[in-house]
N, C-alpha and C. Protein backbone atom coordinates (compact mmCIF):
# COMPACT_ATOMS: atom_id res chain seq x y z
N MET A 1 -214.32 -60.76 130.79
CA MET A 1 -214.90 -60.07 129.66
C MET A 1 -213.59 -59.40 129.07
N LYS A 2 -213.56 -59.53 127.89
CA LYS A 2 -212.30 -58.89 127.07
C LYS A 2 -212.58 -57.51 126.47
N SER A 3 -211.61 -56.50 126.94
CA SER A 3 -212.27 -55.22 126.33
C SER A 3 -211.77 -55.32 124.74
N VAL A 4 -212.02 -54.18 124.33
CA VAL A 4 -211.75 -53.74 122.82
C VAL A 4 -210.16 -53.85 122.69
N ALA A 5 -209.41 -53.09 123.59
CA ALA A 5 -208.10 -52.80 123.57
C ALA A 5 -207.47 -54.30 123.77
N ASP A 6 -207.81 -55.26 124.40
CA ASP A 6 -207.26 -56.46 124.41
C ASP A 6 -207.48 -57.22 123.15
N THR A 7 -208.73 -57.28 122.53
CA THR A 7 -209.01 -57.74 121.40
C THR A 7 -208.10 -57.27 120.25
N SER A 8 -207.88 -55.82 120.10
CA SER A 8 -207.00 -55.38 119.26
C SER A 8 -205.65 -55.61 119.49
N ARG A 9 -205.03 -55.80 120.81
CA ARG A 9 -203.88 -56.16 120.77
C ARG A 9 -203.62 -57.77 120.41
N MET A 10 -204.56 -58.39 120.69
CA MET A 10 -204.41 -59.82 120.16
C MET A 10 -204.59 -59.87 118.97
N GLY A 11 -205.09 -59.18 118.22
CA GLY A 11 -205.21 -59.20 116.63
C GLY A 11 -203.83 -58.68 116.14
N ARG A 12 -203.19 -57.84 116.62
CA ARG A 12 -201.87 -57.40 116.21
C ARG A 12 -200.81 -58.38 116.39
N VAL A 13 -200.86 -59.15 117.73
CA VAL A 13 -200.04 -60.21 117.85
C VAL A 13 -199.79 -61.25 116.85
N MET A 14 -201.06 -61.56 116.60
CA MET A 14 -201.70 -62.71 115.77
C MET A 14 -201.26 -62.52 114.27
N ILE A 15 -201.28 -61.18 113.97
CA ILE A 15 -200.65 -60.49 112.66
C ILE A 15 -199.28 -60.69 112.52
N VAL A 16 -198.47 -60.36 113.61
CA VAL A 16 -196.97 -60.41 113.67
C VAL A 16 -196.42 -61.77 113.67
N VAL A 17 -197.15 -62.86 114.34
CA VAL A 17 -196.97 -64.03 114.24
C VAL A 17 -197.18 -64.62 112.92
N ALA A 18 -198.18 -64.44 112.09
CA ALA A 18 -198.13 -64.81 110.98
C ALA A 18 -197.25 -64.38 110.04
N TRP A 19 -196.61 -63.05 109.94
CA TRP A 19 -195.87 -62.57 109.09
C TRP A 19 -194.54 -63.24 109.54
N ILE A 20 -194.08 -63.65 110.69
CA ILE A 20 -192.83 -64.26 110.96
C ILE A 20 -192.82 -65.59 110.57
N LEU A 21 -193.92 -66.44 110.47
CA LEU A 21 -194.24 -67.59 109.87
C LEU A 21 -194.04 -67.76 108.39
N ALA A 22 -194.63 -66.63 108.01
CA ALA A 22 -194.70 -66.45 106.45
C ALA A 22 -193.27 -66.37 106.06
N LEU A 23 -192.63 -65.42 106.57
CA LEU A 23 -191.27 -64.95 106.05
C LEU A 23 -190.32 -66.27 106.60
N GLY A 24 -190.59 -67.21 107.62
CA GLY A 24 -189.54 -68.14 107.76
C GLY A 24 -190.00 -69.34 106.66
N LEU A 25 -191.00 -69.48 106.18
CA LEU A 25 -191.49 -70.56 105.17
C LEU A 25 -190.78 -69.99 103.79
N LEU A 26 -191.03 -68.41 103.53
CA LEU A 26 -190.57 -68.08 102.21
C LEU A 26 -188.86 -68.41 102.34
N THR A 27 -188.27 -68.15 103.46
CA THR A 27 -186.96 -68.10 103.53
C THR A 27 -186.49 -69.70 103.14
N GLY A 28 -187.10 -70.47 103.95
CA GLY A 28 -186.82 -72.08 103.68
C GLY A 28 -186.99 -72.44 102.12
N LEU A 29 -187.97 -71.98 101.48
CA LEU A 29 -188.31 -72.14 100.10
C LEU A 29 -187.37 -71.70 99.35
N PHE A 30 -186.74 -70.33 99.54
CA PHE A 30 -185.54 -69.85 98.72
C PHE A 30 -184.36 -70.47 98.71
N GLN A 31 -184.24 -70.88 100.04
CA GLN A 31 -182.91 -71.54 100.20
C GLN A 31 -182.86 -72.89 99.48
N GLN A 32 -183.94 -73.91 99.50
CA GLN A 32 -184.21 -74.91 98.91
C GLN A 32 -183.77 -74.63 97.29
N LEU A 33 -184.42 -73.71 96.88
CA LEU A 33 -184.24 -73.14 95.39
C LEU A 33 -182.78 -72.91 95.11
N LEU A 34 -182.18 -72.33 96.02
CA LEU A 34 -180.68 -71.79 95.87
C LEU A 34 -179.86 -73.04 95.95
N ASP A 35 -180.22 -73.69 96.73
CA ASP A 35 -179.27 -75.16 97.04
C ASP A 35 -179.61 -76.04 95.41
N ARG A 36 -180.75 -76.02 94.89
CA ARG A 36 -181.07 -76.80 94.03
C ARG A 36 -180.08 -76.17 92.82
N GLN A 37 -180.19 -74.92 92.84
CA GLN A 37 -179.40 -74.31 91.64
C GLN A 37 -177.89 -74.66 91.86
N SER A 38 -177.17 -74.57 93.00
CA SER A 38 -175.94 -75.01 93.06
C SER A 38 -175.46 -76.33 93.03
N ASN A 39 -176.48 -77.15 93.32
CA ASN A 39 -176.50 -78.48 93.17
C ASN A 39 -177.41 -79.34 92.79
N PRO A 40 -178.06 -79.31 91.46
CA PRO A 40 -179.38 -80.10 91.29
C PRO A 40 -179.35 -81.48 91.16
N ASN A 41 -178.47 -82.08 91.68
CA ASN A 41 -178.22 -83.77 91.95
C ASN A 41 -178.38 -83.97 93.11
N VAL A 42 -178.84 -83.18 94.23
CA VAL A 42 -179.11 -83.65 95.52
C VAL A 42 -179.78 -85.00 95.79
N GLY A 43 -180.76 -85.07 95.03
CA GLY A 43 -181.50 -86.23 95.33
C GLY A 43 -181.35 -87.38 94.07
N LEU A 44 -179.94 -87.43 93.84
CA LEU A 44 -179.42 -88.46 92.75
C LEU A 44 -179.98 -89.85 92.92
N GLN A 45 -180.53 -90.16 91.76
CA GLN A 45 -180.84 -91.63 91.46
C GLN A 45 -180.24 -92.21 90.43
N GLY A 46 -180.04 -93.70 90.56
CA GLY A 46 -179.48 -94.19 89.10
C GLY A 46 -180.24 -95.62 88.98
N GLY A 47 -180.14 -95.90 87.89
CA GLY A 47 -180.90 -97.28 87.68
C GLY A 47 -179.92 -98.24 86.73
N VAL A 48 -180.70 -99.35 86.47
CA VAL A 48 -180.05 -100.41 85.73
C VAL A 48 -181.01 -100.54 84.62
N THR A 49 -180.37 -100.19 83.46
CA THR A 49 -181.00 -100.56 82.13
C THR A 49 -181.33 -102.15 81.79
N ASP A 50 -182.14 -102.35 80.77
CA ASP A 50 -182.68 -103.96 80.64
C ASP A 50 -181.48 -104.64 80.32
N GLY A 51 -180.30 -104.12 79.80
CA GLY A 51 -179.17 -104.67 79.30
C GLY A 51 -178.15 -104.60 80.53
N GLY A 52 -178.60 -104.59 81.49
CA GLY A 52 -177.66 -104.37 82.99
C GLY A 52 -176.79 -103.52 82.99
N VAL A 53 -176.91 -102.43 82.09
CA VAL A 53 -175.97 -101.03 82.30
C VAL A 53 -176.51 -100.40 83.30
N ARG A 54 -175.48 -99.75 84.33
CA ARG A 54 -175.90 -98.79 85.50
C ARG A 54 -175.69 -97.54 84.89
N GLU A 55 -176.80 -96.72 85.10
CA GLU A 55 -176.75 -95.44 84.53
C GLU A 55 -177.06 -94.28 85.49
N VAL A 56 -176.63 -93.20 85.40
CA VAL A 56 -176.63 -92.10 86.28
C VAL A 56 -176.71 -91.02 85.39
N ARG A 57 -177.80 -89.93 85.71
CA ARG A 57 -177.96 -88.91 84.70
C ARG A 57 -177.71 -87.64 85.61
N LEU A 58 -176.67 -86.84 85.35
CA LEU A 58 -176.48 -85.58 86.09
C LEU A 58 -176.76 -84.38 85.38
N GLU A 59 -177.28 -83.30 86.09
CA GLU A 59 -177.78 -82.03 85.44
C GLU A 59 -176.59 -81.13 85.87
N ARG A 60 -176.31 -80.16 85.02
CA ARG A 60 -175.29 -79.19 85.18
C ARG A 60 -175.45 -78.10 86.12
N SER A 61 -174.62 -77.89 87.22
CA SER A 61 -175.31 -76.93 88.20
C SER A 61 -175.16 -75.48 87.39
N ARG A 62 -175.60 -74.46 88.19
CA ARG A 62 -175.82 -73.15 87.73
C ARG A 62 -174.23 -72.54 87.48
N SER A 63 -173.35 -72.93 88.15
CA SER A 63 -172.07 -72.77 88.01
C SER A 63 -171.24 -73.26 86.90
N GLY A 64 -171.62 -74.27 86.31
CA GLY A 64 -171.38 -75.06 85.05
C GLY A 64 -170.72 -76.24 85.45
N HIS A 65 -170.86 -76.79 86.72
CA HIS A 65 -170.04 -77.93 87.04
C HIS A 65 -171.20 -79.10 87.33
N TYR A 66 -170.64 -80.45 87.30
CA TYR A 66 -171.45 -81.56 87.63
C TYR A 66 -170.82 -81.79 89.07
N LEU A 67 -171.95 -81.62 89.92
CA LEU A 67 -172.02 -82.18 91.28
C LEU A 67 -172.76 -83.11 91.52
N ALA A 68 -172.58 -84.18 92.49
CA ALA A 68 -173.40 -85.07 93.04
C ALA A 68 -172.93 -85.75 94.19
N PRO A 69 -173.97 -86.23 94.85
CA PRO A 69 -173.51 -86.68 96.55
C PRO A 69 -173.17 -88.28 95.87
N GLY A 70 -172.39 -88.61 96.81
CA GLY A 70 -171.94 -90.25 96.72
C GLY A 70 -171.43 -90.58 97.96
N TYR A 71 -170.60 -91.79 97.96
CA TYR A 71 -170.17 -92.27 99.12
C TYR A 71 -168.56 -92.84 98.72
N ILE A 72 -167.85 -92.69 99.82
CA ILE A 72 -166.59 -93.29 99.90
C ILE A 72 -166.27 -94.04 100.88
N ASN A 73 -166.15 -95.51 100.62
CA ASN A 73 -166.00 -96.21 101.79
C ASN A 73 -167.17 -96.12 102.95
N GLY A 74 -168.51 -96.05 102.36
CA GLY A 74 -169.70 -95.91 103.11
C GLY A 74 -169.93 -94.62 103.71
N VAL A 75 -169.02 -93.51 103.76
CA VAL A 75 -168.99 -92.16 104.03
C VAL A 75 -169.58 -91.12 103.02
N PRO A 76 -170.69 -90.59 103.30
CA PRO A 76 -171.30 -89.58 102.26
C PRO A 76 -170.43 -88.54 102.11
N VAL A 77 -170.18 -88.12 100.67
CA VAL A 77 -169.63 -87.15 100.23
C VAL A 77 -170.02 -86.34 99.13
N GLU A 78 -169.63 -85.45 98.69
CA GLU A 78 -170.08 -84.66 97.70
C GLU A 78 -169.07 -84.60 96.62
N PHE A 79 -169.26 -85.27 95.17
CA PHE A 79 -168.54 -85.29 94.24
C PHE A 79 -168.41 -84.21 93.13
N LEU A 80 -167.43 -83.58 92.59
CA LEU A 80 -167.27 -82.54 91.80
C LEU A 80 -166.66 -83.36 90.48
N LEU A 81 -167.11 -83.61 89.50
CA LEU A 81 -166.53 -84.52 88.43
C LEU A 81 -165.67 -83.42 87.93
N ASP A 82 -164.33 -84.11 87.61
CA ASP A 82 -163.18 -83.61 86.91
C ASP A 82 -162.42 -84.47 86.15
N THR A 83 -162.56 -84.35 84.89
CA THR A 83 -162.07 -85.29 83.83
C THR A 83 -160.46 -84.85 83.67
N GLY A 84 -160.13 -83.55 84.30
CA GLY A 84 -158.72 -83.38 84.17
C GLY A 84 -157.92 -83.56 85.29
N ALA A 85 -158.82 -84.37 86.32
CA ALA A 85 -157.97 -84.95 87.49
C ALA A 85 -157.53 -86.25 87.25
N THR A 86 -156.48 -86.53 87.53
CA THR A 86 -155.71 -88.03 87.36
C THR A 86 -156.55 -89.18 88.16
N GLY A 87 -156.62 -88.93 89.35
CA GLY A 87 -157.43 -89.59 90.38
C GLY A 87 -158.40 -88.93 91.04
N VAL A 88 -158.77 -89.69 92.01
CA VAL A 88 -159.91 -89.18 92.99
C VAL A 88 -159.16 -88.39 93.98
N SER A 89 -159.42 -87.05 94.16
CA SER A 89 -158.73 -86.32 94.97
C SER A 89 -159.65 -86.02 96.43
N VAL A 90 -159.13 -86.40 97.54
CA VAL A 90 -159.87 -85.88 98.56
C VAL A 90 -159.20 -85.18 99.52
N ALA A 91 -159.83 -84.18 100.05
CA ALA A 91 -159.07 -83.17 101.17
C ALA A 91 -158.76 -83.99 102.47
N ALA A 92 -157.93 -83.46 102.83
CA ALA A 92 -157.15 -84.03 104.19
C ALA A 92 -158.11 -84.35 105.27
N ASP A 93 -158.80 -83.23 105.67
CA ASP A 93 -159.69 -83.62 106.65
C ASP A 93 -160.62 -84.32 106.46
N LEU A 94 -161.47 -84.54 105.09
CA LEU A 94 -162.45 -85.55 105.02
C LEU A 94 -161.82 -86.98 104.95
N ALA A 95 -160.50 -86.98 104.13
CA ALA A 95 -159.92 -88.45 104.08
C ALA A 95 -159.62 -88.88 105.58
N ASP A 96 -159.27 -87.97 106.51
CA ASP A 96 -159.16 -88.36 108.02
C ASP A 96 -160.64 -89.01 108.52
N ARG A 97 -161.58 -88.25 108.33
CA ARG A 97 -162.75 -88.86 108.83
C ARG A 97 -163.21 -90.07 108.09
N ILE A 98 -162.68 -90.45 106.69
CA ILE A 98 -163.25 -91.35 106.16
C ILE A 98 -162.32 -92.70 106.57
N GLY A 99 -160.92 -92.23 107.14
CA GLY A 99 -159.97 -93.10 107.56
C GLY A 99 -158.92 -93.81 106.47
N LEU A 100 -158.78 -92.87 105.53
CA LEU A 100 -158.02 -93.37 104.47
C LEU A 100 -156.53 -93.13 104.76
N ARG A 101 -155.78 -94.22 104.61
CA ARG A 101 -154.41 -94.16 104.87
C ARG A 101 -153.63 -93.37 103.80
N ARG A 102 -152.63 -92.62 104.12
CA ARG A 102 -151.68 -91.82 103.28
C ARG A 102 -150.60 -92.69 102.80
N GLY A 103 -150.51 -92.67 101.58
CA GLY A 103 -149.34 -93.59 101.23
C GLY A 103 -148.23 -92.77 100.49
N ALA A 104 -147.66 -92.78 99.66
CA ALA A 104 -146.32 -92.23 99.35
C ALA A 104 -146.58 -90.98 98.88
N ALA A 105 -145.68 -90.01 99.24
CA ALA A 105 -145.72 -88.56 98.83
C ALA A 105 -145.47 -88.38 97.22
N GLY A 106 -146.22 -87.54 96.64
CA GLY A 106 -145.73 -87.09 95.40
C GLY A 106 -146.31 -85.62 95.10
N TYR A 107 -146.17 -85.27 93.76
CA TYR A 107 -146.80 -84.09 93.52
C TYR A 107 -147.75 -84.00 92.51
N ALA A 108 -148.73 -83.14 92.41
CA ALA A 108 -149.69 -82.97 91.30
C ALA A 108 -149.77 -81.53 90.92
N GLU A 109 -149.82 -81.40 89.66
CA GLU A 109 -150.21 -80.01 88.99
C GLU A 109 -151.79 -79.80 88.91
N THR A 110 -151.76 -78.66 89.55
CA THR A 110 -153.48 -78.34 89.49
C THR A 110 -153.64 -76.91 88.75
N ALA A 111 -154.76 -76.35 88.71
CA ALA A 111 -154.85 -74.96 88.24
C ALA A 111 -154.18 -74.00 89.04
N ASN A 112 -154.12 -74.18 90.33
CA ASN A 112 -153.48 -73.32 91.48
C ASN A 112 -151.80 -73.77 91.41
N GLY A 113 -151.19 -74.51 90.48
CA GLY A 113 -149.84 -74.79 90.66
C GLY A 113 -149.62 -76.03 91.37
N ARG A 114 -148.43 -76.45 91.51
CA ARG A 114 -147.92 -77.69 91.98
C ARG A 114 -148.14 -77.82 93.34
N ILE A 115 -148.73 -78.98 93.86
CA ILE A 115 -148.96 -79.30 95.21
C ILE A 115 -148.61 -80.60 95.68
N ARG A 116 -148.27 -80.82 96.95
CA ARG A 116 -147.91 -82.15 97.47
C ARG A 116 -149.24 -82.98 97.70
N VAL A 117 -149.22 -84.14 97.44
CA VAL A 117 -150.39 -85.09 97.59
C VAL A 117 -149.84 -86.45 97.99
N TYR A 118 -150.65 -87.32 98.64
CA TYR A 118 -150.54 -88.76 99.29
C TYR A 118 -151.34 -89.64 98.55
N ARG A 119 -150.76 -90.82 97.98
CA ARG A 119 -151.59 -91.59 97.25
C ARG A 119 -152.30 -92.35 98.38
N THR A 120 -153.46 -92.84 97.94
CA THR A 120 -154.34 -93.53 98.72
C THR A 120 -155.06 -94.46 98.00
N GLN A 121 -155.59 -95.55 98.56
CA GLN A 121 -156.65 -96.68 98.05
C GLN A 121 -157.96 -96.51 98.57
N LEU A 122 -158.97 -96.24 97.78
CA LEU A 122 -160.41 -96.34 98.09
C LEU A 122 -160.94 -97.63 97.97
N ASP A 123 -161.50 -98.12 99.16
CA ASP A 123 -162.24 -99.45 98.86
C ASP A 123 -163.45 -99.54 97.90
N GLU A 124 -163.95 -98.46 98.21
CA GLU A 124 -165.42 -98.38 97.54
C GLU A 124 -165.84 -96.93 97.14
N VAL A 125 -166.28 -96.65 95.82
CA VAL A 125 -166.73 -95.58 95.43
C VAL A 125 -167.99 -95.83 95.00
N VAL A 126 -169.01 -95.03 95.33
CA VAL A 126 -170.47 -95.20 94.95
C VAL A 126 -170.91 -93.95 94.35
N LEU A 127 -171.49 -93.81 93.13
CA LEU A 127 -172.20 -92.54 92.74
C LEU A 127 -173.60 -93.27 91.98
N GLY A 128 -174.72 -92.96 92.83
CA GLY A 128 -176.01 -93.26 92.30
C GLY A 128 -175.72 -94.96 92.26
N SER A 129 -176.29 -95.56 91.23
CA SER A 129 -176.14 -97.05 91.00
C SER A 129 -174.96 -97.53 90.50
N ILE A 130 -173.87 -96.59 90.46
CA ILE A 130 -172.54 -97.05 89.68
C ILE A 130 -171.74 -97.32 91.05
N ARG A 131 -171.21 -98.25 91.29
CA ARG A 131 -170.24 -98.71 92.17
C ARG A 131 -168.93 -99.46 91.65
N MET A 132 -167.72 -98.99 92.37
CA MET A 132 -166.36 -99.34 92.09
C MET A 132 -165.70 -99.67 93.08
N THR A 133 -164.89 -100.65 93.16
CA THR A 133 -164.07 -101.13 94.47
C THR A 133 -162.43 -100.80 93.80
N ASN A 134 -161.76 -100.69 94.97
CA ASN A 134 -160.27 -100.50 94.70
C ASN A 134 -159.96 -99.56 93.72
N VAL A 135 -160.41 -98.03 94.09
CA VAL A 135 -160.20 -97.18 93.22
C VAL A 135 -158.95 -96.45 93.78
N SER A 136 -157.97 -95.77 93.03
CA SER A 136 -156.84 -94.95 93.24
C SER A 136 -157.26 -93.65 93.24
N GLY A 137 -156.38 -92.91 94.51
CA GLY A 137 -156.91 -91.56 94.92
C GLY A 137 -155.87 -90.91 95.30
N PHE A 138 -155.86 -89.71 95.80
CA PHE A 138 -155.04 -88.81 96.43
C PHE A 138 -155.42 -88.18 97.72
N VAL A 139 -154.85 -88.02 98.48
CA VAL A 139 -155.15 -87.17 99.75
C VAL A 139 -154.61 -85.86 99.34
N ASN A 140 -155.27 -84.72 99.50
CA ASN A 140 -154.89 -83.57 98.96
C ASN A 140 -155.11 -82.44 100.34
N PRO A 141 -153.64 -82.44 101.00
CA PRO A 141 -153.65 -81.58 102.09
C PRO A 141 -154.44 -80.03 102.14
N GLY A 142 -154.47 -79.49 100.93
CA GLY A 142 -154.92 -78.30 100.78
C GLY A 142 -156.14 -78.32 100.06
N GLY A 143 -156.93 -79.43 99.87
CA GLY A 143 -158.31 -79.43 99.14
C GLY A 143 -159.28 -78.83 100.04
N ALA A 144 -160.48 -78.45 99.00
CA ALA A 144 -161.59 -77.99 99.60
C ALA A 144 -162.21 -79.01 100.60
N SER A 145 -162.63 -78.42 101.74
CA SER A 145 -163.31 -79.33 102.86
C SER A 145 -164.66 -79.91 102.24
N GLY A 146 -164.49 -81.08 102.30
CA GLY A 146 -166.14 -81.60 102.09
C GLY A 146 -166.47 -82.16 100.67
N GLN A 147 -165.36 -81.62 99.68
CA GLN A 147 -165.67 -81.78 98.32
C GLN A 147 -164.69 -82.77 97.81
N VAL A 148 -165.00 -83.71 96.96
CA VAL A 148 -164.18 -84.53 96.38
C VAL A 148 -164.21 -84.60 94.96
N LEU A 149 -162.91 -84.27 94.51
CA LEU A 149 -162.84 -84.49 92.72
C LEU A 149 -162.73 -85.84 92.26
N LEU A 150 -163.85 -86.24 91.52
CA LEU A 150 -164.00 -87.48 90.96
C LEU A 150 -163.39 -87.47 89.71
N GLY A 151 -161.78 -87.96 89.58
CA GLY A 151 -161.23 -87.83 88.40
C GLY A 151 -161.21 -89.00 87.62
N MET A 152 -160.32 -89.20 87.00
CA MET A 152 -160.22 -90.18 85.74
C MET A 152 -159.89 -91.76 86.42
N SER A 153 -159.35 -91.81 87.69
CA SER A 153 -159.21 -93.21 87.99
C SER A 153 -160.64 -93.73 88.42
N PHE A 154 -161.58 -93.18 88.56
CA PHE A 154 -162.80 -93.59 88.61
C PHE A 154 -163.60 -93.59 87.19
N LEU A 155 -163.49 -92.21 86.58
CA LEU A 155 -164.49 -92.19 85.41
C LEU A 155 -163.99 -92.89 83.99
N LYS A 156 -162.62 -93.31 84.00
CA LYS A 156 -162.28 -93.76 82.70
C LYS A 156 -162.77 -95.03 82.77
N HIS A 157 -163.52 -95.29 83.58
CA HIS A 157 -164.35 -96.91 83.48
C HIS A 157 -165.72 -96.96 83.23
N LEU A 158 -165.93 -95.46 82.58
CA LEU A 158 -167.37 -95.24 82.39
C LEU A 158 -167.43 -94.70 81.05
N GLU A 159 -168.62 -94.93 80.27
CA GLU A 159 -168.98 -94.18 79.09
C GLU A 159 -169.58 -93.07 79.69
N LEU A 160 -169.26 -91.79 79.22
CA LEU A 160 -169.77 -90.59 79.42
C LEU A 160 -170.46 -89.80 78.17
N VAL A 161 -171.49 -89.53 78.27
CA VAL A 161 -172.43 -88.79 77.20
C VAL A 161 -172.96 -87.59 77.60
N GLN A 162 -172.56 -86.26 76.87
CA GLN A 162 -173.10 -85.19 77.39
C GLN A 162 -174.02 -84.64 76.31
N ARG A 163 -175.10 -84.02 76.61
CA ARG A 163 -176.12 -83.56 75.85
C ARG A 163 -176.95 -82.52 76.51
N GLY A 164 -176.65 -81.34 76.00
CA GLY A 164 -177.25 -80.23 76.79
C GLY A 164 -176.83 -79.97 77.87
N ASN A 165 -177.29 -79.83 79.01
CA ASN A 165 -176.96 -79.64 80.40
C ASN A 165 -177.11 -80.93 81.14
N THR A 166 -177.16 -82.06 80.34
CA THR A 166 -177.25 -83.24 80.91
C THR A 166 -175.96 -83.92 80.82
N LEU A 167 -175.36 -84.91 81.85
CA LEU A 167 -174.30 -85.83 81.56
C LEU A 167 -174.69 -87.08 82.12
N THR A 168 -174.67 -88.10 81.06
CA THR A 168 -175.03 -89.47 81.45
C THR A 168 -173.78 -90.15 81.68
N LEU A 169 -173.79 -90.86 82.90
CA LEU A 169 -172.72 -91.89 83.10
C LEU A 169 -173.24 -93.26 82.82
N ARG A 170 -172.42 -94.13 82.28
CA ARG A 170 -172.82 -95.71 82.23
C ARG A 170 -171.66 -96.47 82.42
N GLN A 171 -172.04 -97.34 83.45
CA GLN A 171 -171.21 -98.50 83.92
C GLN A 171 -171.81 -99.69 83.13
N HIS A 172 -170.91 -100.32 82.25
CA HIS A 172 -171.30 -101.49 81.80
C HIS A 172 -171.01 -102.68 82.45
N SER A 173 -171.50 -103.85 82.36
CA SER A 173 -171.30 -104.79 83.51
C SER A 173 -170.15 -105.36 83.51
N ALA A 174 -168.92 -105.02 82.77
CA ALA A 174 -167.56 -105.72 82.94
C ALA A 174 -166.70 -104.71 83.61
N ALA A 175 -167.17 -103.43 83.85
CA ALA A 175 -166.32 -102.36 84.64
C ALA A 175 -166.66 -102.47 85.95
N GLN A 176 -165.61 -102.65 86.80
CA GLN A 176 -165.96 -102.66 88.24
C GLN A 176 -164.97 -101.91 89.07
């Protein structure tokens, strides 16, 4: 037979466990909210219109950038759209994981000054339903790990329309 003290102790333990579970659940929910604010395009979907145009809609992040998940040569990456970048710029550590070969060395002018980069060729770049092959790019030894600047060697083949906080990218059938 359980005493009143045992029952009371068990009740306190259950209350502590309930609080721990509630705090864990709230922490997870708030983390999802923060992740969604920093990159609202995590679950990026794309589609094809009736006219055969591939279309992707991106929402601007809280920081004012357009971020999106995608693939380079089948490897998942996070893109930061950068119309000021000449090519697709891949950080060296990510380029090594993808298996990109470094070609001729050169220099690029960035917001942080002049840097040494290496030319490379991306067999395939995928952003939602948009897919391109043989895209020129650069390996950036000082680039931010894990993030890829999606520059004009990719974007110049697309129609870009910005309205409010939404950027729509369209790939017409002739662009590959």
